[in-house]
Tab-separated table of C-alpha atoms and ligand atoms in Angstrom:
chain	number	residue	atom	x	y	z
A	285	MET	CA	-2.210	-4.369	-61.796
A	286	LYS	CA	-5.874	-4.896	-61.746
A	287	LEU	CA	-7.198	-7.710	-60.606
A	288	ALA	CA	-9.870	-10.412	-60.968
A	289	MET	CA	-9.700	-12.213	-56.890
A	290	VAL	CA	-12.023	-14.963	-55.697
A	291	GLY	CA	-11.378	-15.947	-51.989
A	292	PHE	CA	-11.987	-19.433	-52.332
A	293	GLY	CA	-12.973	-20.992	-48.539
A	294	GLN	CA	-12.939	-19.254	-44.841
A	295	ALA	CA	-9.233	-17.290	-45.232
A	296	GLY	CA	-9.965	-17.034	-48.984
A	297	GLY	CA	-12.775	-15.285	-48.749
A	298	LYS	CA	-11.800	-13.609	-45.287
A	299	ILE	CA	-8.555	-12.001	-46.839
A	300	LEU	CA	-10.513	-11.099	-49.767
A	301	ASP	CA	-13.185	-9.296	-48.052
A	302	LYS	CA	-9.641	-7.416	-46.282
A	303	PHE	CA	-8.341	-6.556	-49.603
A	304	LEU	CA	-11.585	-4.642	-50.594
A	305	GLU	CA	-11.278	-2.584	-47.266
A	306	TYR	CA	-7.628	-1.855	-48.386
A	307	ASP	CA	-8.836	-0.719	-51.982
A	308	ARG	CA	-11.044	1.145	-50.304
A	309	ARG	CA	-9.284	2.631	-47.882
A	310	ASN	CA	-6.446	2.988	-50.256
A	311	GLY	CA	-7.865	4.125	-53.111
A	312	SER	CA	-5.786	1.560	-54.382
A	313	ASP	CA	-8.001	-0.009	-57.074
A	314	ILE	CA	-6.248	-3.249	-57.312
A	315	VAL	CA	-9.478	-5.804	-57.047
A	316	ARG	CA	-11.597	-4.958	-60.838
A	317	ALA	CA	-13.624	-8.203	-59.895
A	318	ALA	CA	-14.291	-9.818	-56.551
A	319	LEU	CA	-15.437	-13.663	-55.784
A	320	ALA	CA	-16.177	-15.553	-52.950
A	321	VAL	CA	-16.396	-19.245	-53.081
A	322	ASN	CA	-17.199	-21.578	-50.296
A	323	THR	CA	-18.876	-25.031	-49.185
A	324	ALA	CA	-19.857	-23.360	-45.424
A	325	LYS	CA	-23.071	-21.218	-46.164
A	326	ALA	CA	-22.140	-19.846	-42.486
A	327	ASP	CA	-18.198	-18.815	-43.733
A	328	LEU	CA	-19.899	-16.533	-46.309
A	329	VAL	CA	-22.380	-14.716	-44.604
A	330	GLY	CA	-20.293	-13.402	-42.157
A	331	LEU	CA	-17.990	-11.929	-44.981
A	332	GLU	CA	-18.291	-7.861	-45.175
A	333	ASN	CA	-16.489	-6.464	-48.347
A	334	VAL	CA	-17.646	-8.795	-50.771
A	335	PRO	CA	-21.130	-7.620	-52.293
A	336	GLU	CA	-24.035	-10.658	-51.619
A	337	GLU	CA	-24.280	-11.196	-55.770
A	338	ASN	CA	-20.702	-12.090	-55.549
A	339	ARG	CA	-20.758	-15.098	-53.138
A	340	VAL	CA	-21.209	-18.579	-54.202
A	341	LEU	CA	-21.929	-21.089	-52.751
A	342	ILE	CA	-20.950	-24.956	-53.941
A	343	GLY	CA	-21.906	-28.422	-53.166
A	344	GLN	CA	-24.975	-28.135	-51.496
A	345	SER	CA	-26.462	-30.934	-52.543
A	346	ARG	CA	-23.177	-33.250	-51.522
A	347	VAL	CA	-22.776	-31.219	-48.127
A	348	LYS	CA	-25.779	-28.885	-47.281
A	349	GLY	CA	-24.124	-25.919	-46.638
A	350	HIS	CA	-21.606	-26.805	-44.032
A	351	GLY	CA	-18.301	-26.833	-45.312
A	352	VAL	CA	-16.211	-29.970	-46.458
A	353	GLY	CA	-14.837	-30.245	-43.038
A	354	ALA	CA	-11.305	-30.375	-43.443
A	355	ASP	CA	-10.902	-33.090	-46.152
A	356	ASN	CA	-10.066	-31.247	-49.437
A	357	GLU	CA	-10.034	-34.133	-51.798
A	358	LEU	CA	-13.703	-33.906	-51.153
A	359	GLY	CA	-13.510	-29.529	-51.570
A	360	SER	CA	-12.001	-30.605	-55.171
A	361	GLU	CA	-14.596	-33.011	-55.760
A	362	VAL	CA	-17.267	-30.637	-55.135
A	363	ALA	CA	-15.354	-27.895	-57.146
A	364	GLU	CA	-15.622	-29.932	-60.448
A	365	GLU	CA	-18.887	-31.070	-59.726
A	366	ASP	CA	-20.146	-27.276	-59.831
A	367	ILE	CA	-17.184	-26.236	-62.138
A	368	ASP	CA	-20.136	-24.774	-64.521
A	369	GLU	CA	-21.804	-22.752	-61.352
A	370	LEU	CA	-17.845	-21.386	-60.401
A	371	VAL	CA	-17.109	-20.539	-64.374
A	372	ALA	CA	-20.602	-18.503	-65.023
A	373	ALA	CA	-20.086	-16.984	-61.854
A	374	MET	CA	-17.074	-15.558	-63.572
A	375	ASP	CA	-18.529	-14.408	-66.857
A	376	ASP	CA	-19.076	-11.015	-65.296
A	377	VAL	CA	-16.069	-10.238	-64.885
A	378	PRO	CA	-14.689	-7.661	-67.664
A	379	ALA	CA	-11.626	-9.916	-68.742
A	380	HIS	CA	-10.173	-7.267	-70.965
A	381	GLU	CA	-10.171	-4.937	-67.900
A	382	VAL	CA	-7.850	-7.178	-65.635
A	383	ASP	CA	-4.282	-8.489	-65.636
A	384	ALA	CA	-4.368	-11.824	-64.155
A	385	PHE	CA	-6.951	-13.837	-61.707
A	386	LEU	CA	-5.349	-14.775	-58.140
A	387	ILE	CA	-6.784	-17.601	-56.530
A	388	ILE	CA	-6.760	-16.740	-52.104
A	389	ALA	CA	-7.314	-20.159	-50.596
A	390	GLY	CA	-5.642	-21.396	-46.880
A	391	LEU	CA	-3.821	-24.759	-47.957
A	392	GLY	CA	-4.440	-26.527	-44.572
A	393	GLY	CA	-8.349	-26.482	-44.968
A	394	GLY	CA	-10.747	-27.976	-47.138
A	395	SER	CA	-12.579	-25.916	-49.762
A	396	GLY	CA	-9.969	-23.106	-50.667
A	397	SER	CA	-6.986	-26.425	-50.343
A	398	GLY	CA	-8.899	-28.764	-52.706
A	399	GLY	CA	-11.431	-26.703	-54.473
A	400	GLY	CA	-8.954	-23.719	-55.414
A	401	PRO	CA	-6.492	-25.278	-58.199
A	402	VAL	CA	-10.187	-27.270	-59.702
A	403	LEU	CA	-10.605	-23.366	-60.342
A	404	ALA	CA	-7.300	-22.614	-61.014
A	405	ARG	CA	-7.093	-25.229	-64.558
A	406	HIS	CA	-10.620	-24.252	-65.802
A	407	LEU	CA	-9.937	-20.296	-65.481
A	408	LYS	CA	-6.989	-21.204	-67.563
A	409	ARG	CA	-8.622	-23.064	-70.055
A	410	ILE	CA	-10.656	-20.041	-70.619
A	411	TYR	CA	-8.746	-17.125	-70.376
A	412	THR	CA	-5.224	-15.765	-71.684
A	413	GLU	CA	-4.672	-13.849	-68.685
A	414	PRO	CA	-2.016	-15.585	-65.563
A	415	VAL	CA	-3.723	-17.020	-63.084
A	416	TYR	CA	-1.721	-16.799	-59.703
A	417	ALA	CA	-2.294	-18.287	-56.196
A	418	LEU	CA	-2.309	-16.603	-52.742
A	419	GLY	CA	-1.536	-20.019	-50.289
A	420	ILE	CA	-1.420	-19.697	-47.225
A	421	LEU	CA	0.225	-22.836	-44.999
A	422	PRO	CA	-0.900	-23.525	-41.843
A	423	SER	CA	0.710	-23.268	-38.591
A	424	ALA	CA	2.615	-26.056	-37.468
A	425	ASP	CA	0.556	-26.497	-34.328
A	426	GLU	CA	-2.299	-26.826	-36.067
A	427	GLY	CA	-2.048	-30.826	-36.421
A	428	GLY	CA	-1.058	-33.381	-38.931
A	429	ILE	CA	-4.288	-33.620	-40.994
A	430	TYR	CA	-3.740	-29.304	-41.639
A	431	THR	CA	-0.406	-30.742	-43.110
A	432	LEU	CA	-0.765	-33.570	-44.737
A	433	ASN	CA	-3.620	-31.670	-46.695
A	434	ALA	CA	-1.611	-28.576	-47.299
A	435	ALA	CA	1.330	-30.586	-48.674
A	436	ARG	CA	-0.626	-32.052	-51.427
A	437	SER	CA	-2.495	-28.903	-52.115
A	438	PHE	CA	1.057	-27.122	-52.372
A	439	GLU	CA	2.038	-29.517	-55.486
A	440	THR	CA	-1.183	-29.014	-56.887
A	441	TYR	CA	-1.323	-25.492	-56.794
A	442	VAL	CA	1.749	-25.134	-58.032
A	443	ARG	CA	1.092	-27.245	-61.551
A	444	GLU	CA	-2.549	-25.457	-61.449
A	445	CYS	CA	-1.493	-22.141	-61.560
A	446	ASP	CA	0.789	-19.876	-63.074
A	447	HIS	CA	2.257	-18.926	-59.997
A	448	LEU	CA	2.474	-19.934	-56.499
A	449	LEU	CA	2.563	-16.612	-53.849
A	450	VAL	CA	2.852	-18.544	-50.446
A	451	PHE	CA	2.456	-16.665	-46.776
A	452	ASP	CA	3.512	-18.737	-44.058
A	453	ASN	CA	0.744	-18.589	-40.640
A	454	ASP	CA	3.574	-20.143	-38.809
A	455	ALA	CA	5.988	-17.440	-39.309
A	456	TRP	CA	3.641	-15.444	-38.357
A	457	ARG	CA	1.264	-16.197	-35.152
A	458	ARG	CA	1.846	-14.145	-32.132
A	459	SER	CA	1.861	-16.432	-28.461
A	460	GLY	CA	-0.426	-15.117	-26.600
A	461	GLU	CA	-3.080	-14.231	-28.978
A	462	SER	CA	-6.616	-15.294	-29.313
A	463	VAL	CA	-6.946	-17.534	-33.437
A	464	GLN	CA	-9.187	-15.453	-34.095
A	465	ALA	CA	-7.726	-11.997	-33.262
A	466	GLY	CA	-3.777	-13.542	-34.509
A	467	TYR	CA	-5.983	-14.080	-37.878
A	468	ASP	CA	-6.982	-10.067	-37.947
A	469	GLY	CA	-3.325	-9.353	-37.708
A	470	ILE	CA	-2.297	-12.153	-39.632
A	471	ASN	CA	-4.695	-10.762	-42.344
A	472	GLU	CA	-3.724	-6.943	-42.047
A	473	GLU	CA	-0.032	-7.643	-43.029
A	474	ILE	CA	-0.682	-10.401	-45.843
A	475	VAL	CA	-2.542	-7.126	-47.998
A	476	THR	CA	0.368	-4.398	-46.468
A	477	ARG	CA	2.274	-6.497	-48.207
A	478	PHE	CA	0.145	-7.963	-51.375
A	479	GLY	CA	-1.452	-4.429	-51.934
A	480	LEU	CA	1.697	-2.478	-52.231
A	481	LEU	CA	3.005	-5.073	-54.999
A	482	PHE	CA	-0.203	-5.623	-56.793
A	483	GLY	CA	-1.099	-1.510	-56.436
A	484	ALA	CA	2.467	-0.653	-58.097
A	485	GLY	CA	1.002	-1.409	-61.459
A	486	GLU	CA	-1.413	1.410	-61.179
A	487	VAL	CA	0.114	4.750	-61.866
A	488	GLU	CA	-2.261	7.098	-60.984
A	489	ARG	CA	-3.057	6.601	-57.112
A	490	GLY	CA	-2.527	10.172	-55.633
A	491	GLY	CA	-1.357	11.773	-59.027
A	492	GLU	CA	1.948	10.618	-58.674
A	493	VAL	CA	4.497	10.476	-61.354
A	494	ALA	CA	7.205	8.069	-60.446
A	495	GLU	CA	10.008	8.648	-61.668
A	496	SER	CA	11.029	4.906	-62.939
A	497	VAL	CA	7.739	3.227	-62.288
A	498	VAL	CA	7.167	-0.154	-62.317
A	499	ASP	CA	4.066	-1.493	-65.003
A	500	SER	CA	2.212	-4.913	-64.777
A	501	SER	CA	4.497	-6.379	-67.000
A	502	GLU	CA	7.026	-5.780	-64.426
A	503	ILE	CA	4.642	-7.857	-61.968
A	504	ILE	CA	3.984	-10.775	-64.421
A	505	ASN	CA	7.690	-10.785	-66.405
A	506	THR	CA	8.866	-11.297	-62.811
A	507	LEU	CA	5.826	-14.184	-61.841
A	508	ALA	CA	6.328	-15.563	-65.520
A	509	GLY	CA	7.520	-19.557	-65.843
A	510	GLY	CA	5.847	-20.493	-62.511
A	511	GLY	CA	7.329	-21.538	-59.293
A	512	VAL	CA	6.771	-20.418	-55.940
A	513	SER	CA	7.605	-17.060	-54.556
A	514	THR	CA	8.352	-15.009	-51.085
A	515	VAL	CA	7.529	-11.620	-50.469
A	516	GLY	CA	9.964	-9.472	-48.092
A	517	TYR	CA	8.902	-6.066	-46.471
A	518	ALA	CA	10.612	-3.390	-44.614
A	519	SER	CA	9.140	0.336	-43.788
A	520	GLU	CA	10.062	3.422	-41.670
A	521	THR	CA	7.066	6.118	-41.447
A	522	ILE	CA	7.943	9.975	-42.324
A	523	GLU	CA	7.663	13.267	-40.987
A	524	ARG	CA	5.607	14.772	-43.250
A	525	GLN	CA	6.751	18.151	-45.007
A	526	ASP	CA	5.691	19.927	-48.232
A	527	ALA	CA	8.623	19.139	-50.703
A	528	GLY	CA	7.792	22.394	-52.580
A	529	LEU	CA	8.188	24.488	-49.325
A	530	LEU	CA	11.343	22.545	-48.581
A	531	SER	CA	12.760	23.378	-51.544
A	532	ARG	CA	12.316	26.504	-51.250
A	533	LEU	CA	13.412	27.386	-47.911
A	534	ARG	CA	16.826	24.979	-48.836
A	535	GLY	CA	17.468	27.498	-51.594
A	536	ASN	CA	21.398	26.198	-52.397
A	537	GLY	CA	22.173	22.860	-53.875
A	538	ALA	CA	24.399	21.408	-50.663
A	539	SER	CA	21.433	20.252	-48.609
A	540	ASP	CA	20.107	18.604	-51.764
A	541	ASP	CA	22.887	16.294	-52.235
A	542	LEU	CA	22.933	15.579	-49.023
A	543	ASP	CA	19.157	14.589	-48.873
A	544	ALA	CA	19.620	13.094	-52.252
A	545	ALA	CA	22.691	10.743	-49.919
A	546	LYS	CA	19.609	10.308	-47.593
A	547	THR	CA	17.512	9.340	-48.874
A	548	THR	CA	19.559	6.666	-51.136
A	549	ASN	CA	20.850	5.417	-48.018
A	550	ARG	CA	16.674	5.113	-46.699
A	551	ILE	CA	15.799	3.177	-49.249
A	552	THR	CA	19.576	1.034	-49.804
A	553	SER	CA	18.971	-0.090	-45.764
A	554	LEU	CA	15.035	-0.379	-46.316
A	555	VAL	CA	15.792	-2.877	-49.284
A	556	ARG	CA	17.921	-4.817	-47.444
A	557	LYS	CA	15.901	-5.205	-44.292
A	558	ALA	CA	12.649	-6.178	-46.470
A	559	ALA	CA	15.184	-9.072	-48.370
A	560	LEU	CA	17.165	-10.196	-45.024
A	561	GLY	CA	13.837	-9.509	-42.418
A	562	ARG	CA	10.336	-11.690	-42.443
A	563	LEU	CA	9.846	-13.296	-45.444
A	564	THR	CA	5.814	-14.519	-46.263
A	565	LEU	CA	7.852	-17.477	-46.914
A	566	PRO	CA	10.920	-18.109	-45.591
A	567	CYS	CA	13.619	-19.317	-47.098
A	568	GLU	CA	17.282	-18.810	-48.113
A	569	ILE	CA	17.305	-16.093	-51.224
A	570	GLU	CA	20.294	-17.051	-53.437
A	571	GLY	CA	19.531	-18.956	-56.136
A	572	THR	CA	16.091	-16.992	-56.632
A	573	GLU	CA	15.937	-16.885	-60.188
A	574	ARG	CA	14.123	-13.531	-60.615
A	575	ALA	CA	12.838	-10.531	-58.626
A	576	LEU	CA	11.253	-7.574	-58.172
A	577	LEU	CA	11.714	-4.553	-56.042
A	578	VAL	CA	9.215	-1.321	-55.658
A	579	LEU	CA	9.817	1.669	-54.126
A	580	SER	CA	6.440	3.632	-52.446
A	581	GLY	CA	5.939	6.329	-50.097
A	582	PRO	CA	6.339	10.412	-51.248
A	583	SER	CA	7.785	11.007	-54.768
A	584	HIS	CA	10.522	12.862	-53.150
A	585	TYR	CA	11.119	10.753	-51.103
A	586	LEU	CA	12.300	8.301	-53.948
A	587	ASN	CA	15.440	8.227	-55.957
A	588	ARG	CA	16.303	6.452	-59.095
A	589	LYS	CA	20.098	6.066	-57.256
A	590	GLY	CA	19.044	4.232	-54.490
A	591	ILE	CA	16.143	1.991	-56.572
A	592	GLU	CA	19.478	0.666	-58.517
A	593	ARG	CA	21.428	0.394	-55.177
A	594	GLY	CA	18.861	-2.279	-53.674
A	595	ARG	CA	18.782	-3.668	-56.832
A	596	LYS	CA	22.365	-4.753	-57.513
A	597	TRP	CA	22.453	-5.586	-54.346
A	598	LEU	CA	19.628	-8.046	-54.964
A	599	GLU	CA	21.554	-9.424	-57.486
A	600	GLU	CA	24.505	-10.022	-55.307
A	601	GLN	CA	22.179	-12.118	-52.765
A	602	THR	CA	20.001	-13.611	-55.281
A	603	GLY	CA	22.565	-14.090	-58.104
A	604	SER	CA	19.869	-13.653	-60.250
A	605	MET	CA	20.206	-11.594	-63.455
A	606	GLU	CA	16.482	-11.059	-63.527
A	607	VAL	CA	16.172	-8.320	-60.750
A	608	ARG	CA	13.677	-5.559	-61.872
A	609	GLY	CA	13.186	-2.013	-59.917
A	610	GLY	CA	10.191	0.877	-59.815
A	611	ASP	CA	8.822	3.183	-57.480
A	612	TYR	CA	5.155	3.271	-57.053
A	613	PRO	CA	4.874	6.790	-55.776
A	614	ILE	CA	1.961	7.898	-53.179
A	615	ARG	CA	1.460	11.308	-52.693
A	616	ASP	CA	-0.221	11.372	-49.239
A	617	ALA	CA	1.717	8.454	-47.629
A	618	ASP	CA	3.610	8.974	-43.648
A	619	PHE	CA	6.145	5.682	-44.554
A	620	VAL	CA	8.737	4.398	-46.944
A	621	ALA	CA	8.221	1.059	-48.407
A	622	ALA	CA	10.218	-1.499	-49.993
A	623	VAL	CA	9.147	-4.574	-51.442
A	624	VAL	CA	11.046	-7.370	-52.584
A	625	LEU	CA	9.274	-9.718	-54.878
A	626	LEU	CA	11.587	-13.320	-54.706
A	627	ALA	CA	9.764	-15.478	-57.547
A	628	GLY	CA	10.942	-19.298	-58.602
A	629	VAL	CA	13.083	-19.185	-54.998
A	630	THR	CA	13.304	-23.932	-54.437
A	631	ASN	CA	15.377	-23.766	-51.344
A	632	VAL	CA	12.765	-24.428	-49.059
A	633	PRO	CA	13.642	-25.732	-45.208
A	634	ARG	CA	9.763	-24.943	-44.579
A	635	ILE	CA	8.369	-27.355	-47.488
A	636	LYS	CA	10.681	-29.859	-46.951
A	637	GLU	CA	9.700	-29.467	-43.270
A	638	LEU	CA	6.208	-29.874	-44.286
A	639	GLN	CA	6.397	-32.149	-46.456
A	640	ARG	CA	8.009	-34.964	-44.228
A	641	VAL	CA	5.198	-34.561	-41.529
A	642	ALA	CA	2.394	-34.583	-43.982
A	643	ILE	CA	4.374	-38.283	-44.907
A	644	GLU	CA	4.457	-39.397	-40.997
A	645	THR	CA	1.218	-38.054	-40.408
A	646	ARG	CA	-0.770	-39.971	-44.158
A	647	GLU	CA	1.444	-43.586	-42.661
A	648	ASN	CA	0.463	-42.470	-39.190
A	649	ILE	CA	-3.312	-42.090	-40.136
A	650	GLU	CA	-3.174	-45.756	-41.786
A	651	GLU	CA	-1.472	-47.264	-39.196
A	652	ILE	CA	-4.363	-46.639	-36.895
A	653	ARG	CA	-7.301	-46.992	-39.214
A	654	ALA	CA	-5.543	-50.711	-39.653
A	655	GLY	CA	-5.411	-51.122	-35.614
A	656	SER	CA	-8.390	-50.072	-35.383
A	657	ASP	CA	-10.364	-51.820	-37.671
A	658	ALA	CA	-8.705	-54.834	-35.927
A	659	ASN	CA	-9.780	-53.402	-32.114
A	660	LEU	CA	-13.049	-53.140	-33.105
A	661	GLN	CA	-13.403	-56.365	-33.754
A	662	GLU	CA	-12.086	-57.235	-30.910
A	663	LEU	CA	-14.261	-55.535	-29.008
A	664	ILE	CA	-17.570	-56.750	-30.546
A	665	ALA	CA	-16.882	-60.760	-31.008
A	666	ASP	CA	-17.732	-61.892	-27.359
A	667	GLU	CA	-14.407	-64.762	-26.328
A	668	GLU	CA	-16.002	-67.409	-28.046
A	669	ASP	CA	-17.510	-66.268	-30.869
A	670	GLU	CA	-21.034	-67.792	-29.460
A	671	LEU	CA	-23.020	-64.648	-29.993
A	672	GLU	CA	-24.121	-63.802	-33.399
A	673	PRO	CA	-25.609	-60.588	-34.871
A	674	LEU	CA	-30.361	-60.540	-35.267
A	675	PHE	CA	-29.482	-60.309	-39.425
B	992	GTP	N1	-3.980	-15.879	-42.206
B	992	GTP	C1	-4.921	-16.615	-42.336
B	992	GTP	N2	-5.013	-17.901	-41.795
B	992	GTP	C2	-6.041	-18.220	-41.922
B	992	GTP	C3	-7.546	-17.561	-41.746
B	992	GTP	N3	-8.838	-18.584	-41.015
B	992	GTP	C4	-8.510	-19.582	-41.446
B	992	GTP	N4	-7.071	-19.939	-42.031
B	992	GTP	C5	-5.919	-21.126	-42.417
B	992	GTP	O1	-6.468	-21.779	-43.193
B	992	GTP	C6	-6.820	-22.696	-43.305
B	992	GTP	C7	-7.768	-23.371	-43.082
B	992	GTP	O2	-8.603	-23.428	-43.985
B	992	GTP	P1	-11.122	-22.629	-44.196
B	992	GTP	O3	-9.928	-21.168	-45.547
B	992	GTP	O4	-11.006	-22.323	-42.992
B	992	GTP	O5	-11.075	-24.146	-44.700
B	992	GTP	P2	-11.551	-24.129	-45.854
B	992	GTP	O6	-11.168	-23.985	-47.614
B	992	GTP	O7	-12.962	-23.096	-45.532
B	992	GTP	O8	-12.652	-24.984	-45.154
B	992	GTP	P3	-13.317	-26.200	-44.706
B	992	GTP	O9	-13.256	-25.367	-43.724
B	992	GTP	O10	-12.652	-27.313	-44.151
B	992	GTP	O11	-14.424	-26.390	-45.763
B	992	GTP	C8	-6.507	-23.364	-41.371
B	992	GTP	O12	-5.708	-24.455	-41.186
B	992	GTP	C9	-5.919	-22.356	-41.292
B	992	GTP	O13	-3.799	-22.247	-41.459
B	992	GTP	C10	-7.158	-16.423	-41.578
B	992	GTP	O14	-8.527	-16.101	-41.882
B	992	GTP	N5	-5.912	-15.990	-42.109
């Protein structure tokens, strides 16, 4: 699948940067256009793979290149004010060559959290291709304001985009790691999952012919109808052997059958691990509206039977009648991997908790503000109110 990607804000920019690196490393050619947008100049300068001419600084007249300081209402305002510049920056995107737009942003901050949905609204107005977003939820220990931002931004993204894919930092943080090292590792996990998912629509990679290939239209159909998605992933390292040599050495059908059974079992077990293991957004998978299963690896490690079984198992687990599935063969891969896209999930306790903390945070903020006004008045006024200000 070919995407026009927009990294909005610091997290969005860094993840976009990683996607470009992933594309180069794997020759997957997913990112047809890359644009990094920010209100903070320093964040744009720090990017390594996004070409300089594809970096757009917005809100200069308001925040002078210093960022919006986790104020996502301000993030929305400056994006709206500079929307012409943003849309003009997208003019060079060969829309006929891309299957969809993907806006990537941290929902806890200000720029990407507030500005991303504004851009989504305008892209939807101008282009016929779907506009998706990949939203990163803040980890719970980042504090109330990030949670409040994320809860409001989440709601806005779902409304403004054709689909919101979610990654929850909270489910992926590891204790004892520096924030930066932590993010590097997390960002790698993000591009591995979404890289395989979006790479699936591109049959050419490594010249492999898929038995039942996943086309970009299947990704689009799975994401159609809006809502929120989560992604599961599991992989197994394999000993690389030459398929031609193997089949010549085998020479009889019995071991072929044995291998086929092993391949099928490996696939079904990977599908289970992917769906029941750690999802990008932890949730109950029962009740998922639509799902897509992508199996990746060298083609002789993939078979139709395994994918069919995996698909059926997913149907049972999710209760969905719309489970698609197929191959994404990669000739030189030293792994077999299953990626499960669960679209239209609604039983997500993490989001309910995020909203609960957000409301609590807002009430606390209002209480503290009201209290601090009264406290300040008490501080500056003398007891008998005998002193008066100068003017
Ligand atoms: N996964 C991941 N999350 C990140 C990364 N950097 C920041 N975040 C998350 O994104 C949130 C903050 O978003 P940023 O992207 O830094 O904010 P911004 O959009 O640049 O907005 P301002 O800094 O307020 O102008 C944080 O609360 C983190 O949860 C990253 O490299 N990877």
